[in-house]
PDB file of N, CA, C and O in Angstrom:
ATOM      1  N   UNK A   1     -29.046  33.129 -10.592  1.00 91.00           N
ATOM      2  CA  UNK A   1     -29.977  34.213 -10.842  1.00 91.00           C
ATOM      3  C   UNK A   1     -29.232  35.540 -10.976  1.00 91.00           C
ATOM      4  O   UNK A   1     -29.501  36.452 -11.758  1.00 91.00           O
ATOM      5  N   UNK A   2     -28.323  35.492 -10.144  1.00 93.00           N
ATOM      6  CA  UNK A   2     -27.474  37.068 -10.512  1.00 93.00           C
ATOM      7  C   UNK A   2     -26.718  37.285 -11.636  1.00 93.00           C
ATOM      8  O   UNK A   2     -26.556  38.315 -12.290  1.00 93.00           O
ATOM      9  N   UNK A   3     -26.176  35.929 -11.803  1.00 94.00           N
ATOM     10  CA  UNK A   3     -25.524  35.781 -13.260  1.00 94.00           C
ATOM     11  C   UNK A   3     -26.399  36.119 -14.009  1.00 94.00           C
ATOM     12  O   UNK A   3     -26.264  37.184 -14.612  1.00 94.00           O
ATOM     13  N   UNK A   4     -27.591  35.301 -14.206  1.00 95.00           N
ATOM     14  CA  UNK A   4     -28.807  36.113 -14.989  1.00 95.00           C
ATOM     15  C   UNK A   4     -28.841  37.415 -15.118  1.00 95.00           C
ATOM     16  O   UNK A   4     -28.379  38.007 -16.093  1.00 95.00           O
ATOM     17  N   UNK A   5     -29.345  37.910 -14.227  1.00 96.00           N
ATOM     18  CA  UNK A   5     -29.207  39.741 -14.351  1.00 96.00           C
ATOM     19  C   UNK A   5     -28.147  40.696 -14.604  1.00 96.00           C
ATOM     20  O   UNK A   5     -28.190  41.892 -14.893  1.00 96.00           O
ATOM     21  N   UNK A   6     -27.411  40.081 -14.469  1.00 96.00           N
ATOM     22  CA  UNK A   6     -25.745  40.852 -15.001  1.00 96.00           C
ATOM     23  C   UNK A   6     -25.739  40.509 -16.944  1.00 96.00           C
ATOM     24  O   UNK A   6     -25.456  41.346 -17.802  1.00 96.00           O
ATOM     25  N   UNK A   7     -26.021  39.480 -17.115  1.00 97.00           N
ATOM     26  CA  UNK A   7     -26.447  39.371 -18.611  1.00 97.00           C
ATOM     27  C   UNK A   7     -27.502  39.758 -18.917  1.00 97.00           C
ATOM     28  O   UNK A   7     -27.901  38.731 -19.466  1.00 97.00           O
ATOM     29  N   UNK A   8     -28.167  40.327 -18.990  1.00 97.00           N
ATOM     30  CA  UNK A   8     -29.532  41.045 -18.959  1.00 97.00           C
ATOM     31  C   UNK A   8     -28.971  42.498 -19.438  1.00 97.00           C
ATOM     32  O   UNK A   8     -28.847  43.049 -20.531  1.00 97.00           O
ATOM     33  N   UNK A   9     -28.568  43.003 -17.494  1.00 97.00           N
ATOM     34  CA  UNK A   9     -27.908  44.376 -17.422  1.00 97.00           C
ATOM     35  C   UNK A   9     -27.265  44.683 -18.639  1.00 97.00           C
ATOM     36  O   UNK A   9     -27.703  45.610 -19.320  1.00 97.00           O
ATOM     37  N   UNK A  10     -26.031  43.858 -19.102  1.00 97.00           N
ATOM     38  CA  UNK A  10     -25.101  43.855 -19.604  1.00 97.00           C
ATOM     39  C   UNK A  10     -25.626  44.193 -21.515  1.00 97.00           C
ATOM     40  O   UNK A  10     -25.247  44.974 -22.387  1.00 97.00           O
ATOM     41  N   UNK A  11     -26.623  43.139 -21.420  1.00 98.00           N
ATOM     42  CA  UNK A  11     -27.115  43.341 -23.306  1.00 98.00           C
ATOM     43  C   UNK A  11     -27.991  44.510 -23.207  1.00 98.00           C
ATOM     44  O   UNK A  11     -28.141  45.303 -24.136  1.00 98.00           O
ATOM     45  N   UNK A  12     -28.589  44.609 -22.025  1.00 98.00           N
ATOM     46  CA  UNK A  12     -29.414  46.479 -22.259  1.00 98.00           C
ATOM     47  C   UNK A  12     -28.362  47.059 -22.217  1.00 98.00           C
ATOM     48  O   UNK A  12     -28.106  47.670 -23.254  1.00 98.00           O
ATOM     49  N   UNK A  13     -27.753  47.114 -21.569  1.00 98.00           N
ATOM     50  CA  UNK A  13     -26.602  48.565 -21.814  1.00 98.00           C
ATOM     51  C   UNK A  13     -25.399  48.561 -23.366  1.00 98.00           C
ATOM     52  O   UNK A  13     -24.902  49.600 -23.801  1.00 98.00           O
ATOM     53  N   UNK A  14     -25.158  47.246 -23.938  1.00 98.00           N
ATOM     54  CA  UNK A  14     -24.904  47.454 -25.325  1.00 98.00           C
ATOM     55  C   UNK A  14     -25.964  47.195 -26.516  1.00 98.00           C
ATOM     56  O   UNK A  14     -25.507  47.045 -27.649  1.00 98.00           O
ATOM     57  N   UNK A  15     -27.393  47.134 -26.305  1.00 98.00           N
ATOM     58  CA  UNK A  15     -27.834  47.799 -26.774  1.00 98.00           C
ATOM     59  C   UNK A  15     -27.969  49.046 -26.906  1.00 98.00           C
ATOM     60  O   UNK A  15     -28.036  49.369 -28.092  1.00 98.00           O
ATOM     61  N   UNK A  16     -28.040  49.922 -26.160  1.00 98.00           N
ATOM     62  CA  UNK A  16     -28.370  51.073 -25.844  1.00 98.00           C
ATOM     63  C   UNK A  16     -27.128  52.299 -26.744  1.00 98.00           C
ATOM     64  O   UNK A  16     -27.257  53.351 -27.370  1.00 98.00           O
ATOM     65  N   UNK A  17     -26.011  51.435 -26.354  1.00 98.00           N
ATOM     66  CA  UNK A  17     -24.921  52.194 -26.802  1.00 98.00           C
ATOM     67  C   UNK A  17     -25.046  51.908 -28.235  1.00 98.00           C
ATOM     68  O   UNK A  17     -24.617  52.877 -28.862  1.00 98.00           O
ATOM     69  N   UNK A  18     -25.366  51.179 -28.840  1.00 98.00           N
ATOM     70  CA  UNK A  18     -25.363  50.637 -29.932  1.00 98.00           C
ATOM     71  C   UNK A  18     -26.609  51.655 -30.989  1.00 98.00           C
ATOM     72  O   UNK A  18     -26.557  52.044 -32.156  1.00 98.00           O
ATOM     73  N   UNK A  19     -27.732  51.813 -29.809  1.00 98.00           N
ATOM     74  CA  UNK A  19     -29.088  52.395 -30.417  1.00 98.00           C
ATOM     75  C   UNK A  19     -28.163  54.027 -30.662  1.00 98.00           C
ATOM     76  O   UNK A  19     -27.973  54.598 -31.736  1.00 98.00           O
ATOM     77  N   UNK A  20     -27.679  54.503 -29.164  1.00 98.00           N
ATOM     78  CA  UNK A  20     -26.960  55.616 -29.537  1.00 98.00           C
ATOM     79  C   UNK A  20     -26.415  55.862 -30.633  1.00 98.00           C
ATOM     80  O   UNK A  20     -26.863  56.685 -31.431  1.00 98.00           O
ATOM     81  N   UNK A  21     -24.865  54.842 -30.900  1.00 97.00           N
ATOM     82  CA  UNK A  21     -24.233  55.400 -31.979  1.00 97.00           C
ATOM     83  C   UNK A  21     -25.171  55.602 -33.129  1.00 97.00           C
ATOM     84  O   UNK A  21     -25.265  56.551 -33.907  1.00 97.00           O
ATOM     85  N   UNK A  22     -26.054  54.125 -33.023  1.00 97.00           N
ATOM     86  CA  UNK A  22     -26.608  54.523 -34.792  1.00 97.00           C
ATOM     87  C   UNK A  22     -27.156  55.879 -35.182  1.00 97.00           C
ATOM     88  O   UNK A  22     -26.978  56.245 -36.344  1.00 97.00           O
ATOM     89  N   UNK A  23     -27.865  56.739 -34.253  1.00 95.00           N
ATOM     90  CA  UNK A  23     -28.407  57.861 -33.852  1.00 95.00           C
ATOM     91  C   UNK A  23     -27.360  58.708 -34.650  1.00 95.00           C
ATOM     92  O   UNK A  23     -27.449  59.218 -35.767  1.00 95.00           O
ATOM     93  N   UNK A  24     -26.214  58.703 -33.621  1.00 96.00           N
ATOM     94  CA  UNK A  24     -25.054  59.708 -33.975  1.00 96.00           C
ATOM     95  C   UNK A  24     -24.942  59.605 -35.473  1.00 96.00           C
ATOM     96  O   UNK A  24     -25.314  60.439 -36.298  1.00 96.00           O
ATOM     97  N   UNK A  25     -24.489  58.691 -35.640  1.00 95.00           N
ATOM     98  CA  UNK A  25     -24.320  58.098 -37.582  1.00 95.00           C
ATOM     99  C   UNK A  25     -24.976  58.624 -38.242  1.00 95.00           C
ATOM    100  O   UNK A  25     -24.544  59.429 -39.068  1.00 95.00           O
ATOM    101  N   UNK A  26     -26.630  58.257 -38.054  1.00 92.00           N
ATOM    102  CA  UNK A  26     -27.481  58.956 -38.949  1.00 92.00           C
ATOM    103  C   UNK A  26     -27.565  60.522 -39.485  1.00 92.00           C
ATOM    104  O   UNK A  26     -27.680  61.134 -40.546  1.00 92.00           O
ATOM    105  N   UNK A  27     -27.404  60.835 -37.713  1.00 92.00           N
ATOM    106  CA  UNK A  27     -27.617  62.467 -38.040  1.00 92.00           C
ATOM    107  C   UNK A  27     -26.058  63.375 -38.721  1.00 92.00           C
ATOM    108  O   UNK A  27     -25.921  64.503 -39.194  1.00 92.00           O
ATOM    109  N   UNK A  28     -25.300  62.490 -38.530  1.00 94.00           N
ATOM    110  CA  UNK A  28     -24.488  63.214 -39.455  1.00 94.00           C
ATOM    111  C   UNK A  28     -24.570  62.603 -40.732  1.00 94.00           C
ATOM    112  O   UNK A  28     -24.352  63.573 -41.458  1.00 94.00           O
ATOM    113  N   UNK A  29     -24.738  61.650 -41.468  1.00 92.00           N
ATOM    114  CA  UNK A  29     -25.135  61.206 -42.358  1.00 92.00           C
ATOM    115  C   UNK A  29     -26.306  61.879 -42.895  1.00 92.00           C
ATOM    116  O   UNK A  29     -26.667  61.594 -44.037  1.00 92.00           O
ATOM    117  N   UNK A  30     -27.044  62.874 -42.100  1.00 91.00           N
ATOM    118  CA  UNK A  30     -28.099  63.314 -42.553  1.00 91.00           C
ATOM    119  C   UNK A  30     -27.443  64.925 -42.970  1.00 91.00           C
ATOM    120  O   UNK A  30     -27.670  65.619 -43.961  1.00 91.00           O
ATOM    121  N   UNK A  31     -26.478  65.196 -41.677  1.00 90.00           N
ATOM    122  CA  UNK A  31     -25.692  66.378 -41.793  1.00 90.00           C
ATOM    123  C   UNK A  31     -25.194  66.417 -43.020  1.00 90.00           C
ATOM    124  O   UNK A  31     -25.519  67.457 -43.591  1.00 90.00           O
ATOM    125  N   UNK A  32     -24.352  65.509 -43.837  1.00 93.00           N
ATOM    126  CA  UNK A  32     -23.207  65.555 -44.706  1.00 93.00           C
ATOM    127  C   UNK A  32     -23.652  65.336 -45.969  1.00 93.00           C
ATOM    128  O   UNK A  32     -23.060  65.631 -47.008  1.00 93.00           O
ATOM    129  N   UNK A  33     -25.195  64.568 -45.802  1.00 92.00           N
ATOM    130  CA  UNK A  33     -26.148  64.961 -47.239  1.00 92.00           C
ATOM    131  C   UNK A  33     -27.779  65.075 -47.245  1.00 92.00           C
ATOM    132  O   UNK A  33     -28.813  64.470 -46.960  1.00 92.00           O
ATOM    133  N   UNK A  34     -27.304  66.177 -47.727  1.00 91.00           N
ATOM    134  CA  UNK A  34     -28.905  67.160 -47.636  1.00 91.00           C
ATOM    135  C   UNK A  34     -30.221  66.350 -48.182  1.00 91.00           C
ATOM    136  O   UNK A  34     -31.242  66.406 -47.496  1.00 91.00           O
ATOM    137  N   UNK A  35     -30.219  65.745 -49.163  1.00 92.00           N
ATOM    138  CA  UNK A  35     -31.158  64.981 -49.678  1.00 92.00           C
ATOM    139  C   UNK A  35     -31.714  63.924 -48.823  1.00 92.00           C
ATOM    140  O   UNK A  35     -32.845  63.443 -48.887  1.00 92.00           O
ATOM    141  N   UNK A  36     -30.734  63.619 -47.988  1.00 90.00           N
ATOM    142  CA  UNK A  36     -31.005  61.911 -46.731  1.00 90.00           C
ATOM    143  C   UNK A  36     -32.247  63.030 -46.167  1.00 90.00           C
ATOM    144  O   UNK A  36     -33.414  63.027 -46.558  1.00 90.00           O
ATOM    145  N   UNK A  37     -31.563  64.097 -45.008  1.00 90.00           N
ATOM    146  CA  UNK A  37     -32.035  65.111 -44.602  1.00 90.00           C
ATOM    147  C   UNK A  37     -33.584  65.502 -44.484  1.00 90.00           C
ATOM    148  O   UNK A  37     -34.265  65.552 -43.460  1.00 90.00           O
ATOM    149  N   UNK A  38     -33.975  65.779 -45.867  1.00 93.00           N
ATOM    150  CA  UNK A  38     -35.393  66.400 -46.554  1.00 93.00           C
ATOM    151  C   UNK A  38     -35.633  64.987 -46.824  1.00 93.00           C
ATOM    152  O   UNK A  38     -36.670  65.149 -47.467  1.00 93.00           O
ATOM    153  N   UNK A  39     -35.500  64.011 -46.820  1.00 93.00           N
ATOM    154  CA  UNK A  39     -36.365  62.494 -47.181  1.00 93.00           C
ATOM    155  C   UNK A  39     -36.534  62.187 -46.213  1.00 93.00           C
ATOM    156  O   UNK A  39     -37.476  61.395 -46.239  1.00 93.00           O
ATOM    157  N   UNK A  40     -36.058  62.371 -44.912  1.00 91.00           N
ATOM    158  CA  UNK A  40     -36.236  62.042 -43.385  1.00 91.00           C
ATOM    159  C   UNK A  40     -37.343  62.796 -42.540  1.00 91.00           C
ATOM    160  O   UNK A  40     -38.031  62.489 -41.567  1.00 91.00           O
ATOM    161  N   UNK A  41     -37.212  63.920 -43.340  1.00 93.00           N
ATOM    162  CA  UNK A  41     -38.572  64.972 -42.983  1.00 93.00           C
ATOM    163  C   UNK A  41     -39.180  65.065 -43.578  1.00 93.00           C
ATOM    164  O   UNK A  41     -39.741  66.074 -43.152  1.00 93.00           O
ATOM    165  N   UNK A  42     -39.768  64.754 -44.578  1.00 96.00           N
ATOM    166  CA  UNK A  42     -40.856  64.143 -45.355  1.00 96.00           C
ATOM    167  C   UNK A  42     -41.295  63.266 -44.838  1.00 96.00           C
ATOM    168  O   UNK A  42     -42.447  63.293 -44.404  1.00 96.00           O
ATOM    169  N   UNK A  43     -40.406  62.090 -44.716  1.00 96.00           N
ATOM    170  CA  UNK A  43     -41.130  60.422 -43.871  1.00 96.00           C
ATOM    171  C   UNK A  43     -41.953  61.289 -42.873  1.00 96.00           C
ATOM    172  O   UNK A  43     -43.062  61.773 -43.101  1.00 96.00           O
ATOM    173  N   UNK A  44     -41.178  61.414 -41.655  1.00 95.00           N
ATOM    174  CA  UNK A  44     -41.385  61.791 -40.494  1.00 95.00           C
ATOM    175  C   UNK A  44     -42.644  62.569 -40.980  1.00 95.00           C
ATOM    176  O   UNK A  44     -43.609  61.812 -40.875  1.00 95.00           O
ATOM    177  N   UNK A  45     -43.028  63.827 -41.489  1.00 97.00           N
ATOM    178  CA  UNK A  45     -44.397  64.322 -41.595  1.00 97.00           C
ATOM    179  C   UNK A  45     -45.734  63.603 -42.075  1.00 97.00           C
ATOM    180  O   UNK A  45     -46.892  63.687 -41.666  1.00 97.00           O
ATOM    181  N   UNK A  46     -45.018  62.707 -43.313  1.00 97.00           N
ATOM    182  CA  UNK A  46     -46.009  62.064 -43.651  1.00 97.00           C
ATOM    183  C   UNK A  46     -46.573  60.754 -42.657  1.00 97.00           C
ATOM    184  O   UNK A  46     -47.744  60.388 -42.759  1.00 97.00           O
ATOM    185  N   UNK A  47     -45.775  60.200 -41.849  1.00 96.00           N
ATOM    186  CA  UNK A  47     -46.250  59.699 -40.941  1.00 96.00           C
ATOM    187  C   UNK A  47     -46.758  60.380 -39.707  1.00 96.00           C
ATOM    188  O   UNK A  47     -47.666  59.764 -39.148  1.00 96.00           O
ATOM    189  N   UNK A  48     -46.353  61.608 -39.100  1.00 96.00           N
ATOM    190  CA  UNK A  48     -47.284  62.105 -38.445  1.00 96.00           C
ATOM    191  C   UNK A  48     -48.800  62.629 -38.774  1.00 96.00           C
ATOM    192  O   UNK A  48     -49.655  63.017 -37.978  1.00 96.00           O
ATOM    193  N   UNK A  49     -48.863  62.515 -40.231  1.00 96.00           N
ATOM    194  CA  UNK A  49     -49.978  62.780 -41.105  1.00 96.00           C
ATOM    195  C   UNK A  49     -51.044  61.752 -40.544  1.00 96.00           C
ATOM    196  O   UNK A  49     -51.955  61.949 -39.739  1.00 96.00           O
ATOM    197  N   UNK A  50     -50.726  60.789 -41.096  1.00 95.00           N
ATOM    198  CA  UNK A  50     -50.980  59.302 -41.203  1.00 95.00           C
ATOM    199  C   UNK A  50     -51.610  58.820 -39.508  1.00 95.00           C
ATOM    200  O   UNK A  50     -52.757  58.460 -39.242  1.00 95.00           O
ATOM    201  N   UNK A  51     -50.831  58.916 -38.874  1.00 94.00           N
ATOM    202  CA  UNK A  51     -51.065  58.577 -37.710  1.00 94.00           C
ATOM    203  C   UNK A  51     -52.644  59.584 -36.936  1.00 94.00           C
ATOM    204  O   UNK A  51     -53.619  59.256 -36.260  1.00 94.00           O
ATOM    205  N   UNK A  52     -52.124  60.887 -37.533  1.00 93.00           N
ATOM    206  CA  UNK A  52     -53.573  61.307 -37.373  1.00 93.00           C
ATOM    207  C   UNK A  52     -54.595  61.456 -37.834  1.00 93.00           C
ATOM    208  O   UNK A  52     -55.571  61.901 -37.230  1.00 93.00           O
ATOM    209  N   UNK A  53     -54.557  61.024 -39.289  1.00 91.00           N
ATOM    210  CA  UNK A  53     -55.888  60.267 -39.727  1.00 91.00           C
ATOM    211  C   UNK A  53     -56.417  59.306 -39.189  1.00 91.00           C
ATOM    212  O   UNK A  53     -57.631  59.349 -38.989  1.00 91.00           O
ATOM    213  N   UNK A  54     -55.633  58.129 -38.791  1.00 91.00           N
ATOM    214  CA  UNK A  54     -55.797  56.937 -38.152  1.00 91.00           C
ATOM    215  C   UNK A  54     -56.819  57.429 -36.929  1.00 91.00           C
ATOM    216  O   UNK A  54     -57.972  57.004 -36.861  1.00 91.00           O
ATOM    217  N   UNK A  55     -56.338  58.242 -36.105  1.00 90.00           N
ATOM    218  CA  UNK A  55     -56.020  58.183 -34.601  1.00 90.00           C
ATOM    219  C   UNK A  55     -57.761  59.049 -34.481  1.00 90.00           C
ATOM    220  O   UNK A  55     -58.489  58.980 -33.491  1.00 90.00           O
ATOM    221  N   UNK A  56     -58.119  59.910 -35.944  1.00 87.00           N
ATOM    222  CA  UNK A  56     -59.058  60.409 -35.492  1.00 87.00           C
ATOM    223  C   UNK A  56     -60.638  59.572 -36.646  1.00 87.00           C
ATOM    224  O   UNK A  56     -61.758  59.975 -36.960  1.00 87.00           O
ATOM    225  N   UNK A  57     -59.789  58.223 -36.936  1.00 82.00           N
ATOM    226  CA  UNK A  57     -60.772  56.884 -37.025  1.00 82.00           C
ATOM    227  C   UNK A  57     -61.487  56.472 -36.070  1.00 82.00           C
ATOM    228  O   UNK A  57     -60.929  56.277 -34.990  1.00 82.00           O
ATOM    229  N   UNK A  58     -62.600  56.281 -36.174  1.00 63.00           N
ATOM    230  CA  UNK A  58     -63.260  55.152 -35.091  1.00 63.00           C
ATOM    231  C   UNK A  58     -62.870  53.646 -35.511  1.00 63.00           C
ATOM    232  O   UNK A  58     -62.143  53.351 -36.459  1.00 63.00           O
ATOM    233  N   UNK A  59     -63.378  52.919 -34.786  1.00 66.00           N
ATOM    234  CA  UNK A  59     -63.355  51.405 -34.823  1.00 66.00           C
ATOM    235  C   UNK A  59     -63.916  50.897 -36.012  1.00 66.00           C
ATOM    236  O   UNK A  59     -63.421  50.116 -36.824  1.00 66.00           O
ATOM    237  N   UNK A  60     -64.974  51.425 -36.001  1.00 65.00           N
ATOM    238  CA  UNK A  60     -66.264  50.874 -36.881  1.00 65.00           C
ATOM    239  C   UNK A  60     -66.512  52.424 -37.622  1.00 65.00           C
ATOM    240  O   UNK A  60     -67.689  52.683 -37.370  1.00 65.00           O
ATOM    241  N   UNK A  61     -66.013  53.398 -38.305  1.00 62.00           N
ATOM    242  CA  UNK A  61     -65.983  54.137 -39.420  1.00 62.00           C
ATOM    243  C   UNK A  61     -65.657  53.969 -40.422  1.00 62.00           C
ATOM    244  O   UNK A  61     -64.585  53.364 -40.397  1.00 62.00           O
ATOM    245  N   UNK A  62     -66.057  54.213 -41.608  1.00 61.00           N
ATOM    246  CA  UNK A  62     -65.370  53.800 -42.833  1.00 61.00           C
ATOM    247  C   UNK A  62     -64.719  55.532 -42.743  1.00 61.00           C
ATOM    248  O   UNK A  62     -64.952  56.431 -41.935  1.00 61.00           O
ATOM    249  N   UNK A  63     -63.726  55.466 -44.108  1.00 61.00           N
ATOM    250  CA  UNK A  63     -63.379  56.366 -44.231  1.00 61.00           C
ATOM    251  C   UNK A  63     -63.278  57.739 -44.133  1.00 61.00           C
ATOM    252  O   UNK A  63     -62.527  58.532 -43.566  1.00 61.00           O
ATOM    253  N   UNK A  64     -64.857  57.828 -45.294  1.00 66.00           N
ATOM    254  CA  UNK A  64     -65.687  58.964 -46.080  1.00 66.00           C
ATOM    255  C   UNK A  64     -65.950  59.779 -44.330  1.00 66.00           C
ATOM    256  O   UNK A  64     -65.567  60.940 -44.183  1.00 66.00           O
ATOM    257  N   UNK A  65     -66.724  58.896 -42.946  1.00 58.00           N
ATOM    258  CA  UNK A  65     -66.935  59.474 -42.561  1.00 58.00           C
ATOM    259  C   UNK A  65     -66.213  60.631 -41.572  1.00 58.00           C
ATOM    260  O   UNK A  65     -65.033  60.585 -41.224  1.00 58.00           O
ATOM    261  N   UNK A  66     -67.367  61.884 -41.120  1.00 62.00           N
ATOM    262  CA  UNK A  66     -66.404  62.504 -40.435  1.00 62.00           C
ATOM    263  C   UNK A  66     -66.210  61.980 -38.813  1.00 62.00           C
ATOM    264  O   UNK A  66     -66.973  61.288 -38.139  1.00 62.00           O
ATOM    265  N   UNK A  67     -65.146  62.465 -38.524  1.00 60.00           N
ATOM    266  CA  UNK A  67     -64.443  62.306 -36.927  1.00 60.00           C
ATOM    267  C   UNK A  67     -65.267  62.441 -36.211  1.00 60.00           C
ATOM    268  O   UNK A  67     -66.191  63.221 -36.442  1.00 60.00           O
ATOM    269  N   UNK A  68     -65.180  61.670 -35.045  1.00 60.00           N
ATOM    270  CA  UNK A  68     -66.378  61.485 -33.863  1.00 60.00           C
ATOM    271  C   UNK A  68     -65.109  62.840 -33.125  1.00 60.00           C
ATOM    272  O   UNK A  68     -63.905  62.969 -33.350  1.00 60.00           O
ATOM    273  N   UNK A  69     -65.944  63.564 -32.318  1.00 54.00           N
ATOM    274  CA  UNK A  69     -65.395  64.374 -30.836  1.00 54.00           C
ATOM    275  C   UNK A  69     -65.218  63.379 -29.792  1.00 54.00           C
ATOM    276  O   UNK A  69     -66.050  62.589 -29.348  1.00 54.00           O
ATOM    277  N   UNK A  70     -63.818  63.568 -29.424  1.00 54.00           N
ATOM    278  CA  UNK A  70     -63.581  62.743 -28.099  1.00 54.00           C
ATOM    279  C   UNK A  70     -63.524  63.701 -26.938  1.00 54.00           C
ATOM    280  O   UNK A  70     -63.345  63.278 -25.796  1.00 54.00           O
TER     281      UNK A  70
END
């Protein structure tokens, strides 16, 4: 069982480092070209868009209608 958890421990923590670098990568990859950059913030808005259309859906609304007050 401890062996267990030491392999466990062990793949979260190179994941993690792994989630890091890609992080690092990106953002200079985002640094070193401007276009990645402004397509990354576009996504990113248009999905915060998105998410709050969704979010201010009911269950049972169609579209057209307007937002219930929560």
């Amino acid at each position: 069982m401890m062996l267990l958890r030491f392999m466990l421990c062990l793949f979260v923590f190179i994941g993690a480092l792994a989630a890091a670098g890609a992080l690092v990568v990106s953002i200079a990859l985002m640094l070193r070209f401007p276009p990645l950059l402004i397509a990354v913030v576009l996504a990113c808005w248009l999905l915060s868009k998105l998410l709050k259309m969704l979010r201010n859906l009911g269950p049972n609304q169609p579209p057209n209608a307007p937002a219930s007050v929560q």
